[in-house]
PDB file of C-alpha atoms in Angstrom:
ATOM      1  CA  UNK A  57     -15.243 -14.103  -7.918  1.00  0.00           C
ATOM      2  CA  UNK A  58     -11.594 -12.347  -8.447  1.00  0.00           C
ATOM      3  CA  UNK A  59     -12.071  -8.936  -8.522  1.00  0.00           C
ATOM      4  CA  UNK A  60      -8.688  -7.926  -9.646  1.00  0.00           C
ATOM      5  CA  UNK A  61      -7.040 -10.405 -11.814  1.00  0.00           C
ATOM      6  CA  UNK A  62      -3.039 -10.315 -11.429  1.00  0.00           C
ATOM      7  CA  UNK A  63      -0.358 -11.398 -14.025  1.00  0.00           C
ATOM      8  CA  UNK A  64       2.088 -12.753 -14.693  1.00  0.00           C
ATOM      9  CA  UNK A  65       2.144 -14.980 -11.852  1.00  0.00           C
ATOM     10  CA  UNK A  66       5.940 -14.947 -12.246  1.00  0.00           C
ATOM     11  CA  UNK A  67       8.600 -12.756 -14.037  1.00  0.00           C
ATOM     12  CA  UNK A  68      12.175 -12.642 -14.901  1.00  0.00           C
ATOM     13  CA  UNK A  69      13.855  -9.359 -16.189  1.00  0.00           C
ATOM     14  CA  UNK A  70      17.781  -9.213 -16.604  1.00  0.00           C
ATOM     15  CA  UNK A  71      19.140  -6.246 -14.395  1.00  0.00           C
ATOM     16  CA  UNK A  72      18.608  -3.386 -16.239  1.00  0.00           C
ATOM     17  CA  UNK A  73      15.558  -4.284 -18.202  1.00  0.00           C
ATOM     18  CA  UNK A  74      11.855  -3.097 -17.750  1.00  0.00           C
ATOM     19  CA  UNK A  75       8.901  -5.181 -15.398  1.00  0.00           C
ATOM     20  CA  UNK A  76       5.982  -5.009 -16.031  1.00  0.00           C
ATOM     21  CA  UNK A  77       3.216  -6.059 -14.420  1.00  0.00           C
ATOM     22  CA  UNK A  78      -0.507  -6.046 -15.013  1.00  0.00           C
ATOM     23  CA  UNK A  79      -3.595  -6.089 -13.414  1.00  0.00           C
ATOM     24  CA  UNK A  80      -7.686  -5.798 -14.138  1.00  0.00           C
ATOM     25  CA  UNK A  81     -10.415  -4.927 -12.239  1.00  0.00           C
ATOM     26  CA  UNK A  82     -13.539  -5.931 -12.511  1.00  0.00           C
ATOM     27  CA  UNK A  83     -15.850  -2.983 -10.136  1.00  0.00           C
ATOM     28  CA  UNK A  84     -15.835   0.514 -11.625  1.00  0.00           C
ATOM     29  CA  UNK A  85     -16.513   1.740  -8.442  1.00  0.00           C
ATOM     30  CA  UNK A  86     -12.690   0.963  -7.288  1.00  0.00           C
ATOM     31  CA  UNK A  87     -11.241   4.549  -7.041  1.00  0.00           C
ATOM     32  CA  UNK A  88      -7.983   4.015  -5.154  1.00  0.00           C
ATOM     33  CA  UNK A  89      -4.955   1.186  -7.131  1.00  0.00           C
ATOM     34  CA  UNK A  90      -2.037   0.926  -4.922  1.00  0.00           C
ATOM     35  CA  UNK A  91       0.731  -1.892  -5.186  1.00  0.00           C
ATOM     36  CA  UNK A  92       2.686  -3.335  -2.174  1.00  0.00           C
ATOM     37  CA  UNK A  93       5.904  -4.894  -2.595  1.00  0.00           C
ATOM     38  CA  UNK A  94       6.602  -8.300  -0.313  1.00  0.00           C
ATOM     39  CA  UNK A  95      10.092  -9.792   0.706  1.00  0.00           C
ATOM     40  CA  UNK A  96      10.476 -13.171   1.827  1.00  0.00           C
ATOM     41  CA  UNK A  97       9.590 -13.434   5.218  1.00  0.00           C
ATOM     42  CA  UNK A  98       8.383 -10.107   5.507  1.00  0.00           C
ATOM     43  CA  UNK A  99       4.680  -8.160   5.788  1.00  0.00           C
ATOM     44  CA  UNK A 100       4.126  -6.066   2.485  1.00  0.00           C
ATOM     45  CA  UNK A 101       4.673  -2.628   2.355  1.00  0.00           C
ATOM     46  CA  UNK A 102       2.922   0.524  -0.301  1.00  0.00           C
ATOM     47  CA  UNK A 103       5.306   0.634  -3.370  1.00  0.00           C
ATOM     48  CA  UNK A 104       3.388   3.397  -4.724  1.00  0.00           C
ATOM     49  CA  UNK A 105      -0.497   4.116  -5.434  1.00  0.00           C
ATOM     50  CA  UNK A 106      -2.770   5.652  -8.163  1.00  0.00           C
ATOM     51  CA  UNK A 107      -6.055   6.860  -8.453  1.00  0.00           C
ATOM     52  CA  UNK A 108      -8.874   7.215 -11.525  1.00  0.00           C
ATOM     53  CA  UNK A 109      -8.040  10.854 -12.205  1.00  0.00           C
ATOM     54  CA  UNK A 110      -4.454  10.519 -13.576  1.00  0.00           C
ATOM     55  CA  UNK A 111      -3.516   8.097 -15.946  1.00  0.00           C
ATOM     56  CA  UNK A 112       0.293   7.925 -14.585  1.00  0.00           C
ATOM     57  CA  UNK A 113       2.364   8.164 -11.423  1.00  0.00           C
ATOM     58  CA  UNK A 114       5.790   7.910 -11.425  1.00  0.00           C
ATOM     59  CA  UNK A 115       7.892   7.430  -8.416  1.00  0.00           C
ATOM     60  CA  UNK A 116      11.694   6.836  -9.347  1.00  0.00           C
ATOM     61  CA  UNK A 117      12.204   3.833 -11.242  1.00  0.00           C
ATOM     62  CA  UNK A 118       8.107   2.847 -10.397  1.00  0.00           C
ATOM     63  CA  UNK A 119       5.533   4.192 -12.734  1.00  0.00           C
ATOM     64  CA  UNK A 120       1.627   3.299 -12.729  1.00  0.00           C
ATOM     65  CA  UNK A 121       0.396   3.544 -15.798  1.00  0.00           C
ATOM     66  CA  UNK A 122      -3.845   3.715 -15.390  1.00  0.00           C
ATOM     67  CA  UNK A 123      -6.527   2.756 -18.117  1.00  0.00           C
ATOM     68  CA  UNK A 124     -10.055   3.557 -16.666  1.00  0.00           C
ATOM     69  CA  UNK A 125     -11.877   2.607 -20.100  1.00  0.00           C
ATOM     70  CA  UNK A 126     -10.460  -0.752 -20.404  1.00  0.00           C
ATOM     71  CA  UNK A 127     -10.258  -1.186 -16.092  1.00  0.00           C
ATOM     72  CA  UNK A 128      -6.491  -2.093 -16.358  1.00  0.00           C
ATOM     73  CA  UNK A 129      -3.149  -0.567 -14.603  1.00  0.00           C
ATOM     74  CA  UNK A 130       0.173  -1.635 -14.917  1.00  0.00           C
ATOM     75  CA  UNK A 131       3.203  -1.367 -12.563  1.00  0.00           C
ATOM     76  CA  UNK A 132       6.396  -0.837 -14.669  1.00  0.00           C
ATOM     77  CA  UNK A 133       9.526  -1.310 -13.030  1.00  0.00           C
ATOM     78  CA  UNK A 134      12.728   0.469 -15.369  1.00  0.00           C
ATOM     79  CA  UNK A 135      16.184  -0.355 -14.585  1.00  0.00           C
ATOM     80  CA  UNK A 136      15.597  -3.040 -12.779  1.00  0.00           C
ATOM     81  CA  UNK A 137      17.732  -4.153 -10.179  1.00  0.00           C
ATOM     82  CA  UNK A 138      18.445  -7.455  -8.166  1.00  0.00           C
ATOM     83  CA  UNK A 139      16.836  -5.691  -4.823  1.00  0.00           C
ATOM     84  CA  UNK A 140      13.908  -5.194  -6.681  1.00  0.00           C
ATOM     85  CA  UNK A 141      13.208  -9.254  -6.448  1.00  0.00           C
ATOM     86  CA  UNK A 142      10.234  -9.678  -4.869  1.00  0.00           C
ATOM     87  CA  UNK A 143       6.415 -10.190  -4.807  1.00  0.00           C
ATOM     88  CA  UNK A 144       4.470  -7.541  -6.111  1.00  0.00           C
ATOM     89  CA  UNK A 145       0.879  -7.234  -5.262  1.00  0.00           C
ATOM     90  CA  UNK A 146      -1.847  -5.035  -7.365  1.00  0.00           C
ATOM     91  CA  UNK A 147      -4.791  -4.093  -5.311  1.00  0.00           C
ATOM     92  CA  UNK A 148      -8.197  -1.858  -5.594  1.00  0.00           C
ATOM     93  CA  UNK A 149     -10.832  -0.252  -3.230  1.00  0.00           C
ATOM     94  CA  UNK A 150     -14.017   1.163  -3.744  1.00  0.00           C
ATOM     95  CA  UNK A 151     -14.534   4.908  -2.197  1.00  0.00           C
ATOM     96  CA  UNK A 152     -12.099   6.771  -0.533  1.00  0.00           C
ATOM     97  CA  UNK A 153     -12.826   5.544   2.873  1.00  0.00           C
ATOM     98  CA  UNK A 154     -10.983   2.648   4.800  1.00  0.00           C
ATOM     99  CA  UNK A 155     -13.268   0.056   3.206  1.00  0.00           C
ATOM    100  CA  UNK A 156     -10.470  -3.269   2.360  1.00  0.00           C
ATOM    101  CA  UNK A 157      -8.298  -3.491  -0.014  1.00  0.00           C
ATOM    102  CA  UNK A 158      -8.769  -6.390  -2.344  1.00  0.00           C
ATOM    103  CA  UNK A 159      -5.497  -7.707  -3.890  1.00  0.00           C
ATOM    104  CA  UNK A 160      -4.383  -9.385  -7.231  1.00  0.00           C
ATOM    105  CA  UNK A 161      -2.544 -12.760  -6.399  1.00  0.00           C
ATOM    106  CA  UNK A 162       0.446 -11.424  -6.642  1.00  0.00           C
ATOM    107  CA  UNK A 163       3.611 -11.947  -9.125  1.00  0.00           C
ATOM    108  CA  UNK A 164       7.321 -12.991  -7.948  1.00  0.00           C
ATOM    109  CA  UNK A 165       9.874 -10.639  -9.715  1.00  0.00           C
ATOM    110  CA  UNK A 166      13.401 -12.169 -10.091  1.00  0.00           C
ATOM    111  CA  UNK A 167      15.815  -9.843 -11.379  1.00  0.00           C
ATOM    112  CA  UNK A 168      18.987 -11.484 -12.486  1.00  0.00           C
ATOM    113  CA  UNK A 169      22.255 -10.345 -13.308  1.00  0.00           C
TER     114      UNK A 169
ATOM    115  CA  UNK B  75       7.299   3.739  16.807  1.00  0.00           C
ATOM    116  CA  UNK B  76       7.250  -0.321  16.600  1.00  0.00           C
ATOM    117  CA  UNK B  77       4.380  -0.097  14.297  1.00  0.00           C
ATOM    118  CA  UNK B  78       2.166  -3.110  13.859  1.00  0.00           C
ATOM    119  CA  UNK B  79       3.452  -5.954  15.764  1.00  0.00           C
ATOM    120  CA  UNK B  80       2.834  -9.642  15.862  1.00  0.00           C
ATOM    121  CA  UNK B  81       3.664 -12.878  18.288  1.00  0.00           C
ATOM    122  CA  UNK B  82       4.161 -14.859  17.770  1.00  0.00           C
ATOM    123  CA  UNK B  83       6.218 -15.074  14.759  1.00  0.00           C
ATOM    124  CA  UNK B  84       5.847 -19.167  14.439  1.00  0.00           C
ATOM    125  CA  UNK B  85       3.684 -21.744  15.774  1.00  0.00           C
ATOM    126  CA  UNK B  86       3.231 -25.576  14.873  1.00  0.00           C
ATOM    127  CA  UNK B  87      -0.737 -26.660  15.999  1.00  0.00           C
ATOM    128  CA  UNK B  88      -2.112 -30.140  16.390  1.00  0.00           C
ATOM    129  CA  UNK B  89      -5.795 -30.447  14.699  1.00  0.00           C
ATOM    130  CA  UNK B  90      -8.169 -29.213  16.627  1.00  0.00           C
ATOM    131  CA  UNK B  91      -5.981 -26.943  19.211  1.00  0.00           C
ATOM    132  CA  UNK B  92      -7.089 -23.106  19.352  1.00  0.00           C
ATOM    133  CA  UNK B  93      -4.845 -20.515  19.675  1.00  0.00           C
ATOM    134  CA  UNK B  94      -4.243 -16.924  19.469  1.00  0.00           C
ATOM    135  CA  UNK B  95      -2.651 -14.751  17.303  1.00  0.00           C
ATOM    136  CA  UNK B  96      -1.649 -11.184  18.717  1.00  0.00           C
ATOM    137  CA  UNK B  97      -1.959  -8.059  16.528  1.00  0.00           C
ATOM    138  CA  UNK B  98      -0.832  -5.045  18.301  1.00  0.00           C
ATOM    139  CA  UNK B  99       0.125  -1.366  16.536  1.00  0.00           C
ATOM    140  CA  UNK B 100       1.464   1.828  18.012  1.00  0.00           C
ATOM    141  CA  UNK B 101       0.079   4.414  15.462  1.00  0.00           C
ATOM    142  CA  UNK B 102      -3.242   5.136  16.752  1.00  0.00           C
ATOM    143  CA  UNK B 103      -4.628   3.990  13.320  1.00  0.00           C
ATOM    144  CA  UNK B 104      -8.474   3.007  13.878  1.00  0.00           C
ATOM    145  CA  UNK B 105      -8.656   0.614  10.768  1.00  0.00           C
ATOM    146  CA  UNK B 106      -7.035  -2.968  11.366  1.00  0.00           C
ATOM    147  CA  UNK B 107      -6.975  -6.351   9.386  1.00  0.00           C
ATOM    148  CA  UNK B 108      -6.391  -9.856   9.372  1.00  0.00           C
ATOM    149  CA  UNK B 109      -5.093 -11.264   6.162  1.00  0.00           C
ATOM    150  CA  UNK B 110      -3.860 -14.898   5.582  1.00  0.00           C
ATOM    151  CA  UNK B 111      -1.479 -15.582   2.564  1.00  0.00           C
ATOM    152  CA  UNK B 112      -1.098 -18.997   0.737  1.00  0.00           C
ATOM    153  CA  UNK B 113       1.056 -19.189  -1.951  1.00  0.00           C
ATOM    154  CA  UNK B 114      -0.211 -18.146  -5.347  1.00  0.00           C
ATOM    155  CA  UNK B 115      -3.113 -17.138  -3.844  1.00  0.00           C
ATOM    156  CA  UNK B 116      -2.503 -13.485  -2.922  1.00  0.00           C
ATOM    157  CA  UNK B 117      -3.999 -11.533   0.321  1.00  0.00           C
ATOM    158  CA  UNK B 118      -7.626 -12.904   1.529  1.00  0.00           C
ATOM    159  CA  UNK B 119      -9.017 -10.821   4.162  1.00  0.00           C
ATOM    160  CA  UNK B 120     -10.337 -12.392   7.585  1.00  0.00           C
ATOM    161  CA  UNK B 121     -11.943  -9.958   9.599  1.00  0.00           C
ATOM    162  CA  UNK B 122     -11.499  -6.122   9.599  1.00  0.00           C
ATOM    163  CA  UNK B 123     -12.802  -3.494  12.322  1.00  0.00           C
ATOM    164  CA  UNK B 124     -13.049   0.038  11.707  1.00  0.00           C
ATOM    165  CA  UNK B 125     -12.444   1.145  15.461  1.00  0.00           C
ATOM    166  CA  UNK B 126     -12.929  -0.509  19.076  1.00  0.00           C
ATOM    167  CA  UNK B 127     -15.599  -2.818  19.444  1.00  0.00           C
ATOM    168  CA  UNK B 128     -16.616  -2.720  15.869  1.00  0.00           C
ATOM    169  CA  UNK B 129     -16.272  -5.724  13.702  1.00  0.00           C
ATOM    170  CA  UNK B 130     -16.663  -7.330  10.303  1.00  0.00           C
ATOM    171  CA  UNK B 131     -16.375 -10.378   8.289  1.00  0.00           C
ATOM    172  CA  UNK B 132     -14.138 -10.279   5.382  1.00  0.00           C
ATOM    173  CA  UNK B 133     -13.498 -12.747   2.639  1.00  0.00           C
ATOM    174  CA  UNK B 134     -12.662 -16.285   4.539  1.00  0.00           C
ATOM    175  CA  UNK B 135     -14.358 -15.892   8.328  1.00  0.00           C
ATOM    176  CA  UNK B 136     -14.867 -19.571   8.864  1.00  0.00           C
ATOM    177  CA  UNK B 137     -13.032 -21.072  11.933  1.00  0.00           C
ATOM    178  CA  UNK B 138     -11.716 -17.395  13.233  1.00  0.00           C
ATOM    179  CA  UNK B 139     -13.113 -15.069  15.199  1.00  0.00           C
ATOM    180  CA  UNK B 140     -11.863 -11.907  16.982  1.00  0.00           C
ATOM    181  CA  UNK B 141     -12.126  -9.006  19.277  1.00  0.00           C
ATOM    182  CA  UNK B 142     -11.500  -5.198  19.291  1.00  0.00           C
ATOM    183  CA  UNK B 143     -11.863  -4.055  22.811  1.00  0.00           C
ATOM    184  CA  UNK B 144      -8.793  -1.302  22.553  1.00  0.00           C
ATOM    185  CA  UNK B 145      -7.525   0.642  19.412  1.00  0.00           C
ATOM    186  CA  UNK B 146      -3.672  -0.900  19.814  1.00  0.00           C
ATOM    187  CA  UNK B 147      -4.864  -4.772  20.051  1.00  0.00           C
ATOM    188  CA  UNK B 148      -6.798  -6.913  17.221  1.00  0.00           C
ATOM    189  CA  UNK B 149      -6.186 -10.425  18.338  1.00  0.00           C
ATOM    190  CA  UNK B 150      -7.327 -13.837  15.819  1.00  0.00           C
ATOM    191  CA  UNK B 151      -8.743 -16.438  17.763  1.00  0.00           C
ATOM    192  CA  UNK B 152      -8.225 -19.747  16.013  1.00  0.00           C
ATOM    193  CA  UNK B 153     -10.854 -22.395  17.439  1.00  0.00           C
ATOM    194  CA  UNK B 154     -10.116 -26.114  16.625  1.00  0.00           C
ATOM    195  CA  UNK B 155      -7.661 -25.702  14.036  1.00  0.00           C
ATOM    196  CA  UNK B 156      -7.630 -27.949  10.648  1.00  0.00           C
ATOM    197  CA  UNK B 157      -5.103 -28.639   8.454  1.00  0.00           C
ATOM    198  CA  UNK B 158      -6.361 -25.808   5.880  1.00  0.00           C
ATOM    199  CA  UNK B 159      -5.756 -23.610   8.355  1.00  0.00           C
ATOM    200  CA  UNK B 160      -1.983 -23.812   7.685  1.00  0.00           C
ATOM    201  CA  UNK B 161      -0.821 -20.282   6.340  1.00  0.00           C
ATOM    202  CA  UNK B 162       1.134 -17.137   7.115  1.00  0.00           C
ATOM    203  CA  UNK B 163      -0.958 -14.324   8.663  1.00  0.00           C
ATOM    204  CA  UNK B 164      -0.738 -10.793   8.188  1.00  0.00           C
ATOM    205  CA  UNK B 165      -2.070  -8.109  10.503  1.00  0.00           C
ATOM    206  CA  UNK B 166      -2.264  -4.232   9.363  1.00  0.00           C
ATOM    207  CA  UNK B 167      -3.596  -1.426   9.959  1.00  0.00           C
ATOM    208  CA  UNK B 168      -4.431   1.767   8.460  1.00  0.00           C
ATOM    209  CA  UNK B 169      -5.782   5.958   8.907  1.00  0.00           C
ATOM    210  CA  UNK B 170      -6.495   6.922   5.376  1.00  0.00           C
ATOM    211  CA  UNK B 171      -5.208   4.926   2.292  1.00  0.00           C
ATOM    212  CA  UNK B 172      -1.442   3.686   3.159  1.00  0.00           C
ATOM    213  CA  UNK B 173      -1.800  -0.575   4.922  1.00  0.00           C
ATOM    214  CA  UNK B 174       0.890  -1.137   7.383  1.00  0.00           C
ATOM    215  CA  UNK B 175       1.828  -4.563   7.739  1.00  0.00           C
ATOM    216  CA  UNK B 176       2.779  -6.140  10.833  1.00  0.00           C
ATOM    217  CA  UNK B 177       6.047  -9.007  10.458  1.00  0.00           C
ATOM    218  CA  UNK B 178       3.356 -12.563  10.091  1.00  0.00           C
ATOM    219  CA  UNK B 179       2.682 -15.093  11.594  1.00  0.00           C
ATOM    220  CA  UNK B 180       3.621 -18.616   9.957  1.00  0.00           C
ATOM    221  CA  UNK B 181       1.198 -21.265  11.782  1.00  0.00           C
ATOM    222  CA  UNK B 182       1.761 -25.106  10.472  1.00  0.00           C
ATOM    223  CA  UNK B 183      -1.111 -27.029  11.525  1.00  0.00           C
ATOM    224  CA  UNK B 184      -0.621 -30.941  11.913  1.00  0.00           C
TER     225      UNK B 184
END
């Protein structure tokens, strides 16, 4: 059972353009929707996080967008740059506690120039 | 502040060697994970604990174990490795929502 479904698997955005990714969740108790940003050979790290009360978070050039009715959020990457090439990972929780995270299988952004 | 730290960072295993992978993190965080990654496949979670000597399965247990007998440390025992046991894993730990992920480890198992 995948809890939160991830896509596209992979991506390619000329620099400058917008990425978006998607993801769905399956458990309406998930309250907490962070993504984590991977580069090769390295651990992820938080990109930026959302929960169920706001339906957008914007961080720079990184925006959550959040749809509780229809269980889906959406990372949107504007301007997008070569360093932004990477793995993105979606990912839920249930209650605001330390309970794990469960992650979306990730898509591999190549920005190209 | 290292922050979460693993060794080793490689490590080729014949089938059925065990092994252990050290997790070690500076931050006083009580939360810590073991993840293993396989391409395409995303993040599965191992084992978590949610402070010393607590423990608990996560997603893919089987053929791992480990221990929590100090905040800083959350070792992965590997016993008689297998061939499907050939991935890169991720330790991390946490205090509220933020995961901190240590460097991986990439084990090959042959």
């Amino acid at each position: 059972q995948q809890q939160v479904k991830q896509s596209p698997q992979s991506l390619i955005v000329q620099k400058g353009g917008i990425s978006i990714i998607n993801c769905a969740y399956e458990n309406t108790a998930f309250d907490y929707f962070p993504w984590y940003q991977q580069f090769p050979g390295k651990g992820p790290a938080l990109l930026i996080a959302i929960r169920p009360d706001v339906s957008e978070k914007k961080e720079g050039r990184f925006t959550i967008s959040f749809n509780k009715s229809a269980k889906q959020f959406s990372l949107h990457i504007m301007d997008s740059q070569p360093g932004d090439s990477a793995t993105y990972f979606c990912a839920a929780r249930r209650d605001s506690g330390n309970t794990p995270l469960v992650f979306g299988k990730g898509t591999r952004l190549s920005v190209i120039a | 502040n290292a922050g979460v730290t693993q060794t080793p960072k490689f490590r080729i295993l014949k089938i059925g060697q065990s092994m252990t992978l050290q997790c070690t993190q500076d931050m006083n965080h009580n939360y810590m994970y073991w993840y293993r990654q396989d391409p395409g496949m995303g993040l599965k979670l191992i084992y978590y604990s949610v402070g010393a000597g607590i423990t608990d399965k996560g997603e893919v247990p089987n053929g791992y174990n480990v221990s929590r007998s100090t905040t800083e440390d959350f070792p992965l025992r590997l016993e008689l490795a297998a061939p499907s046991q050939t991935s890169v894993y991720f330790c991390a730990s946490s205090y509220r929502d933020e995961q901190y992920f240590g460097p991986g480890t990439r084990l090959t198992v042959t």
